[in-house]
XYZ file of C-alpha atoms in Angstrom:
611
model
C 134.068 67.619 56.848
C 136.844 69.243 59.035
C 135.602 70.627 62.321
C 136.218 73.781 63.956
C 135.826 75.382 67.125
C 133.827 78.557 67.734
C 133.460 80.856 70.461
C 131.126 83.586 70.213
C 131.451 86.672 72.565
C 128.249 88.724 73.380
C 130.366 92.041 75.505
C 127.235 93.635 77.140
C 126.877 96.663 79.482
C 127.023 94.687 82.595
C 128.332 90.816 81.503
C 130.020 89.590 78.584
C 128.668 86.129 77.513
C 130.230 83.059 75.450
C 128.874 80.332 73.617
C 131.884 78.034 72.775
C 130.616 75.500 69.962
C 131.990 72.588 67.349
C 130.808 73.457 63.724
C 131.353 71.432 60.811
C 128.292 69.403 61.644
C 125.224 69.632 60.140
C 124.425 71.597 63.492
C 126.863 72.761 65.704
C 127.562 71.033 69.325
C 127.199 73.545 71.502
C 130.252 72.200 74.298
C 129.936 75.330 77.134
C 129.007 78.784 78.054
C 130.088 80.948 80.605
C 129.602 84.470 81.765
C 131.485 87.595 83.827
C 131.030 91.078 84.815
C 132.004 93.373 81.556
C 135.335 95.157 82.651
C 135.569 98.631 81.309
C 133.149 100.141 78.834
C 131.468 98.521 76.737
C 132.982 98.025 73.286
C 136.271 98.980 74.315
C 139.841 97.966 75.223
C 139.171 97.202 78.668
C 136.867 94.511 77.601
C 140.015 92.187 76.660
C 140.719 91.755 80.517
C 136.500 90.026 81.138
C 137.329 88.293 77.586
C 140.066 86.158 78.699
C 138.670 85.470 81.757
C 135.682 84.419 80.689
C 136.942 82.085 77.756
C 139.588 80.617 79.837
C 137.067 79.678 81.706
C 134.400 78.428 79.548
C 137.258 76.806 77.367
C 137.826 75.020 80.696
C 134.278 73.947 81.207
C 134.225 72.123 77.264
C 137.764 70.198 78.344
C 140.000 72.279 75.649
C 142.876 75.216 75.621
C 141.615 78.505 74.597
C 144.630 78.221 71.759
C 142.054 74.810 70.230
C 139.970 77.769 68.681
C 139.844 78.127 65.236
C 137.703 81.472 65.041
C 136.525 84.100 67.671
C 133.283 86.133 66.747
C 132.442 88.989 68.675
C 129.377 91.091 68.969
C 129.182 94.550 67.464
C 128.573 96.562 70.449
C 127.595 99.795 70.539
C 128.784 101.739 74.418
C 125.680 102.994 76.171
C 126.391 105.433 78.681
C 123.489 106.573 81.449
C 123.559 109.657 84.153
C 121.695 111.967 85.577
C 121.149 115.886 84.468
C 119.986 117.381 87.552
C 116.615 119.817 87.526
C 118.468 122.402 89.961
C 121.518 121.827 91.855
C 120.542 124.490 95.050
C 122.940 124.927 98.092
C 121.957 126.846 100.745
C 125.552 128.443 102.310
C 124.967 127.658 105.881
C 128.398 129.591 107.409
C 126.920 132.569 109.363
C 123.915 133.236 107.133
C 121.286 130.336 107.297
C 120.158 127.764 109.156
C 120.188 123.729 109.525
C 118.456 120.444 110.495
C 118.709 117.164 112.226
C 116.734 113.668 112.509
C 118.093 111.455 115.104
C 116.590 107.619 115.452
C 116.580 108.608 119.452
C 114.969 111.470 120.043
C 113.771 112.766 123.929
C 110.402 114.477 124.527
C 107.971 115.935 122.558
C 106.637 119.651 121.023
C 108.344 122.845 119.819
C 111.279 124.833 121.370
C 112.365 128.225 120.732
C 115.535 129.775 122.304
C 119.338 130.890 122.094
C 121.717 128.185 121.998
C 123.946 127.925 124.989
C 126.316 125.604 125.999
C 125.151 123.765 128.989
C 127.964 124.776 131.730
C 127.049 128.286 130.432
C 123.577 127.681 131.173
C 123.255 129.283 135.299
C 125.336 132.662 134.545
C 122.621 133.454 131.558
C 119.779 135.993 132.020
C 116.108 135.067 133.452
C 113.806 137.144 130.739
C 115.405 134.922 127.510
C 115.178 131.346 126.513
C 117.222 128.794 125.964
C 117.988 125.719 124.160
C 121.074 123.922 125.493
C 123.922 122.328 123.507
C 125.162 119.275 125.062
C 128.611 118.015 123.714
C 130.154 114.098 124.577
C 132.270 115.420 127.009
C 129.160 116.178 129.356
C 127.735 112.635 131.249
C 124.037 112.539 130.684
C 123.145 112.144 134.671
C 124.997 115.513 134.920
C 123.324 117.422 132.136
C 119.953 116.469 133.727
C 121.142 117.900 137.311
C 122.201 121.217 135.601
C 119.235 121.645 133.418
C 117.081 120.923 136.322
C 118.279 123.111 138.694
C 118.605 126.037 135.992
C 115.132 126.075 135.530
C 114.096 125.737 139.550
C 116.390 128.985 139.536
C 114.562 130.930 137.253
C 116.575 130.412 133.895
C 114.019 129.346 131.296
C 115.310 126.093 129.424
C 113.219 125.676 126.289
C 114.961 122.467 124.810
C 118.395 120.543 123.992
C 120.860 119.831 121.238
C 123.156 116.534 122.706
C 125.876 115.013 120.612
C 125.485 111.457 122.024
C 122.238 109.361 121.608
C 121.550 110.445 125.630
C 118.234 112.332 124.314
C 116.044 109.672 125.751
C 118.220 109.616 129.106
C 118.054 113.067 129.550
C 114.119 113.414 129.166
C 113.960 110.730 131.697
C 115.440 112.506 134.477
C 113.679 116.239 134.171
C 111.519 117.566 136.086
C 110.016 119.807 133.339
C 109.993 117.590 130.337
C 111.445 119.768 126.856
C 112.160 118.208 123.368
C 115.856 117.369 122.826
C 117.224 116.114 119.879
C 120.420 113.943 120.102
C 122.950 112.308 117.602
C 124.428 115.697 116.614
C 127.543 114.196 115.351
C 128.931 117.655 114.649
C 128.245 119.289 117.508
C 131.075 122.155 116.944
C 129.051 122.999 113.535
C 126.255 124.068 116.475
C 126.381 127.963 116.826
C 126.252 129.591 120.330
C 124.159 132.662 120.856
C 121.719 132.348 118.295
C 118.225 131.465 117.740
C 117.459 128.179 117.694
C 114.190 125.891 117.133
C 113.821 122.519 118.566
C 110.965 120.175 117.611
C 110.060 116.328 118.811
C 106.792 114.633 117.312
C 105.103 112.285 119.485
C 106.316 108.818 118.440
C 104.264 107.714 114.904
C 104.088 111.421 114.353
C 105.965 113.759 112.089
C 107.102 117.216 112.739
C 104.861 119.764 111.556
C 106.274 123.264 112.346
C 109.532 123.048 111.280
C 108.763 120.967 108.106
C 106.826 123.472 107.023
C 108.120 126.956 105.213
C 105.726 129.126 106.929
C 106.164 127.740 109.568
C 109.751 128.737 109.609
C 109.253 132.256 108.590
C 106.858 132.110 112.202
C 109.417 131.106 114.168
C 112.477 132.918 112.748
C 110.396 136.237 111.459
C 111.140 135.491 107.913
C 110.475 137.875 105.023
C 108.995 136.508 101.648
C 112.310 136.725 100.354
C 114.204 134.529 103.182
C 111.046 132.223 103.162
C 111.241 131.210 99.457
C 115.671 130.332 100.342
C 114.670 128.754 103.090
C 112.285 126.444 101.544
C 114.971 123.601 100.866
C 115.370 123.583 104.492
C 111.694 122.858 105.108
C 111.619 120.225 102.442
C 114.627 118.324 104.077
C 112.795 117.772 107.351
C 109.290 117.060 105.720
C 108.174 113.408 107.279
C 110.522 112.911 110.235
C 109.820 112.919 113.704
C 112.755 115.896 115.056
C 114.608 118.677 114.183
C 116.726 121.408 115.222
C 116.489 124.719 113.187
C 119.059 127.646 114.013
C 119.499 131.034 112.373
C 122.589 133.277 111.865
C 121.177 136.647 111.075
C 124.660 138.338 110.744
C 124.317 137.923 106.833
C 122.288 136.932 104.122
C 120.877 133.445 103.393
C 122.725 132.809 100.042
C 121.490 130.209 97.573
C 123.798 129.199 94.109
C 122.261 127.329 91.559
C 123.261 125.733 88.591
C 121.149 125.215 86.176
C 119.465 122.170 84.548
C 120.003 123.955 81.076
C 118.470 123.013 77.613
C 118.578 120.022 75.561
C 118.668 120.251 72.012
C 117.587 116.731 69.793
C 118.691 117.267 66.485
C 116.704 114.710 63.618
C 116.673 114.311 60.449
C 113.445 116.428 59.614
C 113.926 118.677 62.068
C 115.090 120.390 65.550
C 114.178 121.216 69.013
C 115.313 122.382 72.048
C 113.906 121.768 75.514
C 114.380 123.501 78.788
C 115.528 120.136 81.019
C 112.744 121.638 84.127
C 109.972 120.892 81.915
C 110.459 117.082 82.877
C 111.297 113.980 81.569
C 107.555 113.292 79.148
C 108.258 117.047 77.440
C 111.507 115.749 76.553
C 110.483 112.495 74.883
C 107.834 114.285 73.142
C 109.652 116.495 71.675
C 111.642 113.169 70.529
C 108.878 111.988 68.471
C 108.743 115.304 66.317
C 112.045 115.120 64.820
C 112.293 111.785 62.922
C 115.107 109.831 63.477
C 117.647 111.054 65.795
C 121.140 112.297 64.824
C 122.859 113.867 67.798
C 121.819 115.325 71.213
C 123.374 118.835 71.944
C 123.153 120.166 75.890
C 123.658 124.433 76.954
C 127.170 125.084 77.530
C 127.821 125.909 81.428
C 124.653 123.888 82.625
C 124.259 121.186 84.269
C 122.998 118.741 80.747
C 125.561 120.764 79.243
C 128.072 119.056 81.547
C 127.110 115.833 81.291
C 126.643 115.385 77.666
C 130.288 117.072 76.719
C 132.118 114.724 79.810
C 130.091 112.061 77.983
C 131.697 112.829 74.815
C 135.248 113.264 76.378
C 135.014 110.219 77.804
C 134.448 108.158 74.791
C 136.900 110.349 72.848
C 139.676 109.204 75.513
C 138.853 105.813 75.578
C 138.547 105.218 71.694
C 141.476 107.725 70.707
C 138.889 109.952 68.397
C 137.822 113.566 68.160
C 134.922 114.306 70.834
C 132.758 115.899 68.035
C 132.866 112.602 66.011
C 131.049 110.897 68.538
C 127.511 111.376 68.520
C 124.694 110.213 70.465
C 122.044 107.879 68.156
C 119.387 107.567 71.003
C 118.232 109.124 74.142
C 115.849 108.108 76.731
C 114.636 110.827 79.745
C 113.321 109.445 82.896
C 112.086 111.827 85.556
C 113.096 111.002 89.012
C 113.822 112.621 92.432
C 117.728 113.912 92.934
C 119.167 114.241 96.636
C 121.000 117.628 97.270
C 122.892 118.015 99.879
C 121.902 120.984 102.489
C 125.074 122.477 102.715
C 126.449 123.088 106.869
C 123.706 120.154 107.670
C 124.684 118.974 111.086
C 124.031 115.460 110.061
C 124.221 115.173 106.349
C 120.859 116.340 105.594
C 119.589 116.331 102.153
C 116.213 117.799 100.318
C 114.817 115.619 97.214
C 115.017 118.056 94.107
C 113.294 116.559 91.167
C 115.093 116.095 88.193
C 116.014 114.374 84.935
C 117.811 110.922 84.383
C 119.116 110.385 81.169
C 120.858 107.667 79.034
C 122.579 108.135 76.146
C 123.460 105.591 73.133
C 126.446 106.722 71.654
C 127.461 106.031 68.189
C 131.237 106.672 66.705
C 132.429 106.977 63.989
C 135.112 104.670 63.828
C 133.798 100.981 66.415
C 135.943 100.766 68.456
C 134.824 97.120 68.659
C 136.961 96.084 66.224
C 139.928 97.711 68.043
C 138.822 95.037 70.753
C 139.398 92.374 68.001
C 142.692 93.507 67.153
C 144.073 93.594 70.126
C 142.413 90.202 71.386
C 143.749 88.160 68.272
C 147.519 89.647 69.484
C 147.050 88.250 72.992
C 145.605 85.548 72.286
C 146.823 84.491 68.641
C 143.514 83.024 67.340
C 141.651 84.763 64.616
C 139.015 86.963 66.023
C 136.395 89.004 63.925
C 133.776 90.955 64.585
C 130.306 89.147 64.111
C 126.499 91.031 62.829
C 124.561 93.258 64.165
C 123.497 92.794 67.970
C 119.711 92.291 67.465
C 120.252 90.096 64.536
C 122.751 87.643 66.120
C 120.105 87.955 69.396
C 117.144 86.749 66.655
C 119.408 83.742 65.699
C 119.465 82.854 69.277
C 115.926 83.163 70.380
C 114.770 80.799 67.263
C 116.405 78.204 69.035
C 113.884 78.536 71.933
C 111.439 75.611 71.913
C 107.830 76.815 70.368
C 109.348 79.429 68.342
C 109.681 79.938 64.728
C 109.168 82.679 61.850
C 108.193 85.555 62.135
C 108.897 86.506 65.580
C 109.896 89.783 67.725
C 112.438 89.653 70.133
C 113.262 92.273 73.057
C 116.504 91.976 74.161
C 117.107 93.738 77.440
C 120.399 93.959 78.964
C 122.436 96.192 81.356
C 122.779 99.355 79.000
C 119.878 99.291 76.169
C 116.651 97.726 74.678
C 117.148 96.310 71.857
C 114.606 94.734 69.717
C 114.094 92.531 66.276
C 111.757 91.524 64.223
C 111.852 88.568 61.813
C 109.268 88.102 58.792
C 108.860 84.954 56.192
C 111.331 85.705 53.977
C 113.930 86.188 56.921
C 113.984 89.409 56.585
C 115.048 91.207 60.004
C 114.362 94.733 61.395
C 116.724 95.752 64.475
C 116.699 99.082 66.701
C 118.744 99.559 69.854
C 117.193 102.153 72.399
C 119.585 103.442 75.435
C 118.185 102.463 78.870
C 117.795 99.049 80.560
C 118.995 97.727 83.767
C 121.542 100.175 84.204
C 119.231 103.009 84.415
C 116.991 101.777 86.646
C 119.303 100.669 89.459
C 120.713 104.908 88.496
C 117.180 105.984 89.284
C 117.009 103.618 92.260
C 120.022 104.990 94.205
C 119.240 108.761 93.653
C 115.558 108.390 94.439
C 116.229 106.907 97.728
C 119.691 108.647 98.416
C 121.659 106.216 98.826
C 125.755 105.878 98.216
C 126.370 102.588 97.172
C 125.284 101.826 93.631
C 125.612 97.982 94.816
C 122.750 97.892 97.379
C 120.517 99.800 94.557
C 121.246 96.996 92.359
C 120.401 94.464 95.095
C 117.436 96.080 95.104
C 116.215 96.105 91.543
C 117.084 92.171 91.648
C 115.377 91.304 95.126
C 112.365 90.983 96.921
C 111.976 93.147 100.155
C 111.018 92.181 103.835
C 110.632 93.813 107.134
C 111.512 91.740 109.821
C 109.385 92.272 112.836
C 111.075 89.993 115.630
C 113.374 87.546 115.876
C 111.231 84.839 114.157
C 108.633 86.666 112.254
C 109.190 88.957 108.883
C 106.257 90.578 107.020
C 106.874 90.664 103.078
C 106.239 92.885 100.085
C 102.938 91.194 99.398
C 101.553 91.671 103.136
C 101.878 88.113 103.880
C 103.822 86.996 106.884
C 106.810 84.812 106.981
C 107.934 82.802 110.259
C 111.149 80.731 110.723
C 112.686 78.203 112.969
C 116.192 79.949 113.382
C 115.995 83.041 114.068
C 117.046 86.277 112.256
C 120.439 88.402 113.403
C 119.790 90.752 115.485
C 121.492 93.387 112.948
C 117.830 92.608 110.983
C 115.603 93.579 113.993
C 113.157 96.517 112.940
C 114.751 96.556 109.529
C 113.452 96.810 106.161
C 115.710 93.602 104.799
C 116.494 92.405 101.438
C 115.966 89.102 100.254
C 119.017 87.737 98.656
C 119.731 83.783 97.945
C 122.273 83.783 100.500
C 120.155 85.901 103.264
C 118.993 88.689 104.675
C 120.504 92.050 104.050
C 119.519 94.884 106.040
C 118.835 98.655 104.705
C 120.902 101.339 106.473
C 117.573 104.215 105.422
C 115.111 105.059 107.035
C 112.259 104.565 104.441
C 109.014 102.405 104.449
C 109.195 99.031 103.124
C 105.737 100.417 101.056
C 107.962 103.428 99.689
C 110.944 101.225 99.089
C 108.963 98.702 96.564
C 107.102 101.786 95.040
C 110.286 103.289 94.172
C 111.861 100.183 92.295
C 108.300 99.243 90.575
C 108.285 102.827 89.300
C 112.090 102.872 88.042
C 111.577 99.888 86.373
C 107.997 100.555 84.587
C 109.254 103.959 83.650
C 112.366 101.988 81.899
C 111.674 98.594 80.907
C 107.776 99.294 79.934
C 108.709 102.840 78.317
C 111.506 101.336 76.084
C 109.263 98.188 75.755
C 107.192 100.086 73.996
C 109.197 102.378 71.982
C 111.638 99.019 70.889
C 108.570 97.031 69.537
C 106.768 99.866 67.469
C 109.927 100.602 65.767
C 110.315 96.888 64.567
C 106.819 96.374 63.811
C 106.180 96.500 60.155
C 103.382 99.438 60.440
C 104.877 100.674 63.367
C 101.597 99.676 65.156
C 102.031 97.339 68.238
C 98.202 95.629 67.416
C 100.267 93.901 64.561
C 102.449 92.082 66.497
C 101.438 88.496 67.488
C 104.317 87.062 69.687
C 107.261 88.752 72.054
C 110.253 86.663 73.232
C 112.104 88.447 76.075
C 115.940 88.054 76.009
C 118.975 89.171 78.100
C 119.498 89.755 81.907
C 116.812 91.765 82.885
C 114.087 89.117 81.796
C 115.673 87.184 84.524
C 114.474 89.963 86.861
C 111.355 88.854 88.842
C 108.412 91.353 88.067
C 109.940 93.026 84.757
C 108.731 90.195 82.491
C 105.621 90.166 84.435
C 105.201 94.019 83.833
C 106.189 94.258 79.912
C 103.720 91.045 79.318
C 100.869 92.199 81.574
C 101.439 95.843 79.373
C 101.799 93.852 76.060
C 98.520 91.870 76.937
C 96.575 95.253 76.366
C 97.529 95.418 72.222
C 96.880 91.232 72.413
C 100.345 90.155 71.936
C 101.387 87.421 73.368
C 104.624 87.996 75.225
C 107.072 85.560 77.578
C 110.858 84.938 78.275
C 113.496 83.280 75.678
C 115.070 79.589 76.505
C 117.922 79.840 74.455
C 118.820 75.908 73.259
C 116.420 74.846 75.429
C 118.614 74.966 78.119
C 120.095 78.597 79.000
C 116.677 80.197 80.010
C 116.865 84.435 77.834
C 120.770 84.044 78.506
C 123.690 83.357 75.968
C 121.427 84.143 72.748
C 123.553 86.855 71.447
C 126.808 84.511 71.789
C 124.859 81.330 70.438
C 123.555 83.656 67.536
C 126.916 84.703 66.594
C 128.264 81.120 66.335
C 125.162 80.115 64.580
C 125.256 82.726 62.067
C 128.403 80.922 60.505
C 126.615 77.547 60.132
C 123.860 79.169 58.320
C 126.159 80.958 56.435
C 124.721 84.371 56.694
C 127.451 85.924 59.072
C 127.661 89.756 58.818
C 130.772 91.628 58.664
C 133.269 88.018 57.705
């Protein structure tokens, strides 16, 4: 029997995988796999670039030229797109209306100060019946600043607190006389105005601010109306939990606020319609979605935030795949509630307040693949016949039957970058797919915007790492309250840090938040994505649609290499008595590579979809 060579290409969300094989055989030799990050969306053109890379170099690994294949097979992917449809996007316009806060790490001090701001060589020609608080620019050495404010005060000019642009707070305090809170680190000092009514406030160290934290106790202070209160509030919420802040009002004009709204969401099903306000939360919105049968498109309110997102959605797709933006629908939807930083706008040191909002991803399903564009242009480049293989979930089964301990019927839960998919196999062979948007994607989405953070890569590096605060140079205390000593010890970049764990070492976290608040905040994303679409996958494939019928889960893809998300799906599973645990695909490949090895093996059995 002549013998061929196979390579089957699995183009996820996050990696594309290959299985390169030797059929002809009674069962195929299996001869290498490999694995790279997915370049460009998945399921279109972009993906050739990853391709070739990736079977250079697994043609590399099995000792041939990627011109020895006889046949590509490639998965039918479906693009997945997540992002975020904010609850309220609220800016307070700071420019001569409204006011602004700080939180330094070095703070000087302690309690409240109320005064006009004054620059501090201004500070002995001002009257003796007002107070002050003192802006400090870098120009100004800290040892002189101290002399003036002291002998201000022993001539009658009452000096209330400070506002310093270098971290000299502590400095400062040191060398007073009459101690007064001063908050440093105000790296735009010019943004400071002069001449108007200012609050300063220092907790004691372990403390928090209270006053200024605290709406009402703004309108105190600043002799708020009901009106200003209620606009100020975002202020308030920005400071809540930190230990300083500065406060200064404007009154020349009023405090204006512009919103944009979250808008409505409209699911359109097959039996019927609905449309729900986005503010009503991410559990209103997937009720809803189990009212309307099975999903045919998602429509979001033109000029709103949802609005925005879903139409760019579309536009992007359209660009990308050549077609008309209303042929490109969305086949599944998942809503996950979750906090949204907004910036404070005129914030002396890029203050934000947490608005709570809405993360959503979207599966979106053309009309034309664009997957098979990917196999056109492939088999030009590369001149070896490429086709597109079965159905994901299918080609995933094929591979997870070659786990050890596995056999007919089974469920699989494939969960990758960009969705949950998930199959079930009876007998007769007979196998039931779905494919559900949200995996790990989403969760490292939810990660970065619930603890503000700008790079998406240290979110991810948290989703796939434990955490650890290191507590001196030899000693770190862990996630699980254990501690952790070492011979060498840590850098000194680590010192006081909340750290992540990586293989390769430590890796500090530039926020300020509690190693406790930190783990609660991945553990959440991922139960709210992994366990929700866990749970939504496997009652769709189940036979009755009852999760009590199902007997045994095999966990495939990236994320079950994650290490608590298997651990949370089977420890949720365990409540319906299914038994539940992660794929070894071959025997060897742990839940990687099924998709590719399902695609090859779908030839030798003969059953290939879409030859």
């Amino acid at each position: 029997m002549a013998k061929d060579i196979l390579a089957g290409i699995d183009i996820g969300n996050s990696t594309t995988e290959i299985a390169i094989a030797e059929v002809g055989h009674r069962d195929p030799l299996f001869l290498s796999q490999h694995l790279v990050p997915t370049t460009g969306v998945k399921g279109t053109a972009e993906n050739i670039h990853g391709i070739v890379a990736c079977l250079e170099k697994a043609a590399e690994k099995a000792g041939i030229k990627v011109s020895d294949l006889s046949r590509i097979r490639l998965n039918d992917a479906v693009p997945v797109i997540g992002d975020l449809a904010m609850d309220l996007i609220s800016e307070t316009i700071i420019t001569e209306s409204s006011m602004i806060g700080h939180n330094p790490d070095t703070p000087g001090g302690g309690g409240l100060g109320v005064g006009e701001t004054v620059m501090i060589d201004e500070l002995p020609d001002q009257r003796r019946d007002k107070d002050f608080i003192v802006v400090v620019p870098e120009s100004f050495d800290y040892e002189w600043v101290a002399y003036m404010i002291n002998r201000c005060i022993k001539d009658g000019i009452s000096v209330k607190g400070a506002i310093i642009q270098k971290d000299d707070g502590v400095l400062v305090h040191n060398r007073l006389q009459e101690k007064i809170p001063i908050v440093d680190e105000v790296d735009f000092i010019e943004k400071v105005p002069l001449h108007k009514l200012a609050a300063v406030e220092v907790a004691l160290s372990g403390h928090v601010i209270r006053m200024l934290s605290n709406p009402y106790g703004l309108a105190t202070v600043f002799g708020l109306s009901p009106e200003e209160t209620r606009q100020i509030a975002p202020v308030a919420k920005s400071l809540v939990g930190i230990r300083s802040a500065v406060v200064i009002r404007t009154p020349q004009g009023e405090i204006v606020e512009r919103k944009i709204e979250a808008g409505n969401i409209t699911l359109v099903g097959d039996k019927d319609s609905v449309s729900v306000p986005i503010n009503d939360g991410a559990e209103r919105i997937m009720k809803a979605y189990e009212n309307i049968g099975d999903l045919v498109d998602v429509q979001g309110e033109m000029g709103t935030n949802v609005g925005g997102m879903l139409n760019g959605l579309r536009q992007d797709l359209a660009n990308l795949t050549g077609q008309d933006a209303n042929d490109i629908h969305i086949s599944d939807m998942l809503a996950v509630d979750a906090g949204i930083p907004t910036s404070i706008s005129g914030a002396m040191a890029g203050e934000i307040a947490m608005e709570q909002g809405v993360a959503l991803a979207s599966m979106v399903k053309t009309e034309k693949l664009s997957v098979h564009k990917v196999a056109d242009l492939l088999q030009q480049r590369l001149d070896v016949e490429v086709e597109v293989g079965g159905i994901e979930a299918e080609m995933a089964m094929r591979g997870a039957l070659t786990t050890p301990g596995t056999e007919q019927p089974l469920v699989i839960l494939d969960m990758g970058g960009g969705s949950t998919d998930a199959a079930s196999i009876d007998h007769k062979g007979q196998i039931t797919t779905t494919h559900l948007a949200g995996a790990g994607d989403m969760v490292t989405l939810v990660i970065k915007s619930e603890l503000a953070l700008e790079d998406a890569d240290l979110a991810e590096k948290i989703k796939k790492y434990p955490l650890g605060k290191v507590i001196s140079l030899f000693h770190m205390q862990l996630e699980d309250g254990t501690i952790s000593f070492t011979e060498t010890p840590y850098a000194p970049e680590t010192y006081g840090k909340v750290v992540i764990r990586e293989d390769s070492g430590l890796t500090p976290l530039p926020i300020r938040d509690s190693l406790e608040k930190i783990r609660h905040v991945r553990r959440e994303a991922k139960r709210k994505v992994f366990v929700t679409n866990a749970l939504r996958a496997l009652e769709k494939v189940s036979p009755t649609q009852n999760l009590r019928h199902l007997s045994f889960v095999v966990m495939l893809g990236g994320s079950a290499l994650d290490f608590e998300i298997p651990q949370m799906i089977t420890e949720e599973l365990s409540k319906y008595s299914i038994v539940a645990g992660f794929a070894n695909t071959r025997g060897t490949e742990g839940p990687r590579n099924a998709v590719a090895t399902g695609l090859i093996l779908s030839v030798t059995e003969g059953v290939a979809n879409g030859s």
